[in-house]
Amino acid sequence: MRGGFVHNRVIVDRLEAAFRAAGADTYREYPTGPRPPRGFVDLAVTKNGVLVVCEAELRATRATLAVDKAVALHADVVLLVVPNRTVALAILNRLGHRARLDRPAVCVLTLGRALLWVADCFPFLTARNLSVFERKAGPHAP
């Protein structure tokens, strides 16, 4: 897996453990396919017919690529997990209108908030109630 200690061990490992504890199937370094944008997502998560693509982002520079990869995978939710609020705000500014897409719903959360979201909200996220999640929770929150 690419990335350094904070990316891999602090963010992705903890996020994967939280999703597994919620009963989801997780896939690390999941390929996006042969068409652009080629590459891998840090973590693909499935449960109840919902695909969540997770990307650990330490800077805002690759955020648009992360969303493009989630769109290529036809993800329902893209979860961009960041180390702090400053990076979250920078990503939201960089994404602009893209953070308000209907599909995938774009969530930019710090690690602590992402872990809470996985524990408290993710188990109830199904393909059927995904549109309610997008309307009520909003597509993003730093």
PDB file of C-alpha atoms in Angstrom:
ATOM      1  CA  MET A   1       0.000   0.000   0.000  1.00  0.00           C
ATOM      2  CA  ARG A   2       1.269   3.394  -0.935  1.00  0.00           C
ATOM      3  CA  GLY A   3       1.466   6.184   1.588  1.00  0.00           C
ATOM      4  CA  GLY A   4       3.372   6.730   4.780  1.00  0.00           C
ATOM      5  CA  PHE A   5       2.794   5.821   8.383  1.00  0.00           C
ATOM      6  CA  VAL A   6       0.026   8.353   9.074  1.00  0.00           C
ATOM      7  CA  HIS A   7      -1.801   7.486   5.845  1.00  0.00           C
ATOM      8  CA  ASN A   8      -1.617   3.712   6.254  1.00  0.00           C
ATOM      9  CA  ARG A   9      -1.384   2.935   9.951  1.00  0.00           C
ATOM     10  CA  VAL A  10      -3.170   5.847  11.575  1.00  0.00           C
ATOM     11  CA  ILE A  11      -5.988   6.502   9.109  1.00  0.00           C
ATOM     12  CA  VAL A  12      -6.592   3.501   6.817  1.00  0.00           C
ATOM     13  CA  ASP A  13      -5.949   0.773   9.413  1.00  0.00           C
ATOM     14  CA  ARG A  14      -8.288   2.355  11.960  1.00  0.00           C
ATOM     15  CA  LEU A  15     -10.938   3.066   9.365  1.00  0.00           C
ATOM     16  CA  GLU A  16     -10.837  -0.504   8.075  1.00  0.00           C
ATOM     17  CA  ALA A  17     -11.110  -1.885  11.619  1.00  0.00           C
ATOM     18  CA  ALA A  18     -14.148   0.320  12.283  1.00  0.00           C
ATOM     19  CA  PHE A  19     -15.913  -0.809   9.096  1.00  0.00           C
ATOM     20  CA  ARG A  20     -15.212  -4.464   9.857  1.00  0.00           C
ATOM     21  CA  ALA A  21     -16.561  -3.995  13.384  1.00  0.00           C
ATOM     22  CA  ALA A  22     -19.748  -2.646  11.755  1.00  0.00           C
ATOM     23  CA  GLY A  23     -20.036  -5.874   9.740  1.00  0.00           C
ATOM     24  CA  ALA A  24     -18.866  -4.582   6.365  1.00  0.00           C
ATOM     25  CA  ASP A  25     -16.644  -6.238   3.787  1.00  0.00           C
ATOM     26  CA  THR A  26     -13.490  -4.205   3.120  1.00  0.00           C
ATOM     27  CA  TYR A  27     -11.041  -4.272   0.228  1.00  0.00           C
ATOM     28  CA  ARG A  28      -7.711  -2.438   0.398  1.00  0.00           C
ATOM     29  CA  GLU A  29      -6.109  -0.908  -2.666  1.00  0.00           C
ATOM     30  CA  TYR A  30      -9.198  -1.684  -4.727  1.00  0.00           C
ATOM     31  CA  PRO A  31      -8.570  -1.152  -8.476  1.00  0.00           C
ATOM     32  CA  THR A  32     -10.677   1.380 -10.362  1.00  0.00           C
ATOM     33  CA  GLY A  33     -10.417  -0.530 -13.638  1.00  0.00           C
ATOM     34  CA  PRO A  34      -8.703  -0.137 -16.979  1.00  0.00           C
ATOM     35  CA  ARG A  35     -10.341   3.165 -17.958  1.00  0.00           C
ATOM     36  CA  PRO A  36      -9.307   6.563 -16.618  1.00  0.00           C
ATOM     37  CA  PRO A  37      -8.968   7.464 -13.875  1.00  0.00           C
ATOM     38  CA  ARG A  38      -6.833   4.368 -13.478  1.00  0.00           C
ATOM     39  CA  GLY A  39      -5.444   3.523 -10.104  1.00  0.00           C
ATOM     40  CA  PHE A  40      -6.612   2.255  -6.754  1.00  0.00           C
ATOM     41  CA  VAL A  41      -8.751   3.513  -3.908  1.00  0.00           C
ATOM     42  CA  ASP A  42      -7.442   3.120  -0.368  1.00  0.00           C
ATOM     43  CA  LEU A  43     -10.467   1.229   0.857  1.00  0.00           C
ATOM     44  CA  ALA A  44     -13.659  -0.030  -0.786  1.00  0.00           C
ATOM     45  CA  VAL A  45     -16.389  -1.013   1.654  1.00  0.00           C
ATOM     46  CA  THR A  46     -19.627  -2.859   0.949  1.00  0.00           C
ATOM     47  CA  LYS A  47     -22.625  -3.604   3.121  1.00  0.00           C
ATOM     48  CA  ASN A  48     -26.382  -3.713   2.505  1.00  0.00           C
ATOM     49  CA  GLY A  49     -25.912  -3.051  -1.210  1.00  0.00           C
ATOM     50  CA  VAL A  50     -23.991   0.187  -0.587  1.00  0.00           C
ATOM     51  CA  LEU A  51     -20.474   0.840  -1.864  1.00  0.00           C
ATOM     52  CA  VAL A  52     -18.412   3.328   0.133  1.00  0.00           C
ATOM     53  CA  VAL A  53     -15.057   4.406  -1.274  1.00  0.00           C
ATOM     54  CA  CYS A  54     -12.639   5.686   1.369  1.00  0.00           C
ATOM     55  CA  GLU A  55      -9.577   7.764   0.644  1.00  0.00           C
ATOM     56  CA  ALA A  56      -7.148   9.049   3.246  1.00  0.00           C
ATOM     57  CA  GLU A  57      -6.070  12.519   2.173  1.00  0.00           C
ATOM     58  CA  LEU A  58      -3.322  14.369   4.007  1.00  0.00           C
ATOM     59  CA  ARG A  59      -3.461  17.315   1.567  1.00  0.00           C
ATOM     60  CA  ALA A  60      -6.095  18.775  -0.707  1.00  0.00           C
ATOM     61  CA  THR A  61      -4.157  18.260  -3.944  1.00  0.00           C
ATOM     62  CA  ARG A  62      -5.521  14.785  -4.803  1.00  0.00           C
ATOM     63  CA  ALA A  63      -9.119  15.243  -3.648  1.00  0.00           C
ATOM     64  CA  THR A  64     -10.624  15.670  -7.122  1.00  0.00           C
ATOM     65  CA  LEU A  65      -8.890  12.487  -8.301  1.00  0.00           C
ATOM     66  CA  ALA A  66     -10.340  10.627  -5.300  1.00  0.00           C
ATOM     67  CA  VAL A  67     -13.858  11.733  -6.268  1.00  0.00           C
ATOM     68  CA  ASP A  68     -13.233  10.806  -9.913  1.00  0.00           C
ATOM     69  CA  LYS A  69     -12.149   7.304  -8.860  1.00  0.00           C
ATOM     70  CA  ALA A  70     -15.289   6.906  -6.750  1.00  0.00           C
ATOM     71  CA  VAL A  71     -17.446   7.996  -9.700  1.00  0.00           C
ATOM     72  CA  ALA A  72     -15.648   5.451 -11.930  1.00  0.00           C
ATOM     73  CA  LEU A  73     -16.509   2.707  -9.428  1.00  0.00           C
ATOM     74  CA  HIS A  74     -20.153   3.856  -9.258  1.00  0.00           C
ATOM     75  CA  ALA A  75     -19.795   4.339  -5.511  1.00  0.00           C
ATOM     76  CA  ASP A  76     -22.715   5.499  -3.432  1.00  0.00           C
ATOM     77  CA  VAL A  77     -20.555   7.423  -0.952  1.00  0.00           C
ATOM     78  CA  VAL A  78     -16.995   8.703  -1.083  1.00  0.00           C
ATOM     79  CA  LEU A  79     -15.494   9.257   2.343  1.00  0.00           C
ATOM     80  CA  LEU A  80     -12.438  11.506   2.316  1.00  0.00           C
ATOM     81  CA  VAL A  81     -10.749  11.128   5.689  1.00  0.00           C
ATOM     82  CA  VAL A  82      -8.365  13.893   6.682  1.00  0.00           C
ATOM     83  CA  PRO A  83      -6.095  14.529   9.661  1.00  0.00           C
ATOM     84  CA  ASN A  84      -7.544  17.915  10.656  1.00  0.00           C
ATOM     85  CA  ARG A  85     -10.165  20.581   9.962  1.00  0.00           C
ATOM     86  CA  THR A  86      -7.750  22.749   7.978  1.00  0.00           C
ATOM     87  CA  VAL A  87      -7.244  20.009   5.391  1.00  0.00           C
ATOM     88  CA  ALA A  88     -11.014  19.331   5.340  1.00  0.00           C
ATOM     89  CA  LEU A  89     -11.780  22.956   4.527  1.00  0.00           C
ATOM     90  CA  ALA A  90      -9.050  23.064   1.871  1.00  0.00           C
ATOM     91  CA  ILE A  91     -10.525  19.969   0.211  1.00  0.00           C
ATOM     92  CA  LEU A  92     -14.049  21.391   0.271  1.00  0.00           C
ATOM     93  CA  ASN A  93     -12.756  24.613  -1.303  1.00  0.00           C
ATOM     94  CA  ARG A  94     -10.906  22.638  -3.971  1.00  0.00           C
ATOM     95  CA  LEU A  95     -13.897  20.428  -4.774  1.00  0.00           C
ATOM     96  CA  GLY A  96     -16.335  23.346  -4.944  1.00  0.00           C
ATOM     97  CA  HIS A  97     -19.545  22.198  -6.621  1.00  0.00           C
ATOM     98  CA  ARG A  98     -18.259  18.610  -6.935  1.00  0.00           C
ATOM     99  CA  ALA A  99     -18.752  18.162  -3.179  1.00  0.00           C
ATOM    100  CA  ARG A 100     -22.476  18.576  -3.794  1.00  0.00           C
ATOM    101  CA  LEU A 101     -22.905  15.695  -6.240  1.00  0.00           C
ATOM    102  CA  ASP A 102     -25.885  13.436  -5.705  1.00  0.00           C
ATOM    103  CA  ARG A 103     -23.868  10.339  -6.520  1.00  0.00           C
ATOM    104  CA  PRO A 104     -21.591   9.674  -4.958  1.00  0.00           C
ATOM    105  CA  ALA A 105     -22.376  11.583  -1.800  1.00  0.00           C
ATOM    106  CA  VAL A 106     -19.106  13.261  -0.828  1.00  0.00           C
ATOM    107  CA  CYS A 107     -18.218  13.289   2.877  1.00  0.00           C
ATOM    108  CA  VAL A 108     -15.081  15.032   4.070  1.00  0.00           C
ATOM    109  CA  LEU A 109     -14.447  14.118   7.699  1.00  0.00           C
ATOM    110  CA  THR A 110     -11.593  14.163  10.155  1.00  0.00           C
ATOM    111  CA  LEU A 111     -10.525  10.742  11.401  1.00  0.00           C
ATOM    112  CA  GLY A 112     -12.372  11.063  14.698  1.00  0.00           C
ATOM    113  CA  ARG A 113     -15.628  12.085  13.013  1.00  0.00           C
ATOM    114  CA  ALA A 114     -15.233   9.378  10.385  1.00  0.00           C
ATOM    115  CA  LEU A 115     -14.851   6.702  13.072  1.00  0.00           C
ATOM    116  CA  LEU A 116     -17.975   8.013  14.811  1.00  0.00           C
ATOM    117  CA  TRP A 117     -19.878   8.036  11.499  1.00  0.00           C
ATOM    118  CA  VAL A 118     -18.888   4.428  10.825  1.00  0.00           C
ATOM    119  CA  ALA A 119     -19.930   3.306  14.308  1.00  0.00           C
ATOM    120  CA  ASP A 120     -23.139   5.331  14.612  1.00  0.00           C
ATOM    121  CA  CYS A 121     -24.479   5.837  11.076  1.00  0.00           C
ATOM    122  CA  PHE A 122     -22.937   3.391   8.625  1.00  0.00           C
ATOM    123  CA  PRO A 123     -24.716   0.262   9.941  1.00  0.00           C
ATOM    124  CA  PHE A 124     -28.043   1.909   9.073  1.00  0.00           C
ATOM    125  CA  LEU A 125     -27.014   3.056   5.595  1.00  0.00           C
ATOM    126  CA  THR A 126     -28.726   0.905   2.973  1.00  0.00           C
ATOM    127  CA  ALA A 127     -29.306   1.374  -0.729  1.00  0.00           C
ATOM    128  CA  ARG A 128     -32.931   2.166   0.058  1.00  0.00           C
ATOM    129  CA  ASN A 129     -32.293   4.921   2.620  1.00  0.00           C
ATOM    130  CA  LEU A 130     -29.248   6.416   0.927  1.00  0.00           C
ATOM    131  CA  SER A 131     -31.280   9.295  -0.519  1.00  0.00           C
ATOM    132  CA  VAL A 132     -32.531  10.161   2.978  1.00  0.00           C
ATOM    133  CA  PHE A 133     -28.939  10.224   4.204  1.00  0.00           C
ATOM    134  CA  GLU A 134     -27.972  12.641   1.452  1.00  0.00           C
ATOM    135  CA  ARG A 135     -30.931  14.977   2.083  1.00  0.00           C
ATOM    136  CA  LYS A 136     -30.831  15.086   5.876  1.00  0.00           C
ATOM    137  CA  ALA A 137     -27.162  14.630   6.738  1.00  0.00           C
ATOM    138  CA  GLY A 138     -25.878  16.664   3.833  1.00  0.00           C
ATOM    139  CA  PRO A 139     -23.119  15.569   1.531  1.00  0.00           C
ATOM    140  CA  HIS A 140     -20.228  16.778   3.678  1.00  0.00           C
ATOM    141  CA  ALA A 141     -19.244  18.172   7.044  1.00  0.00           C
ATOM    142  CA  PRO A 142     -15.755  19.023   8.262  1.00  0.00           C
TER     143      PRO A 142
END
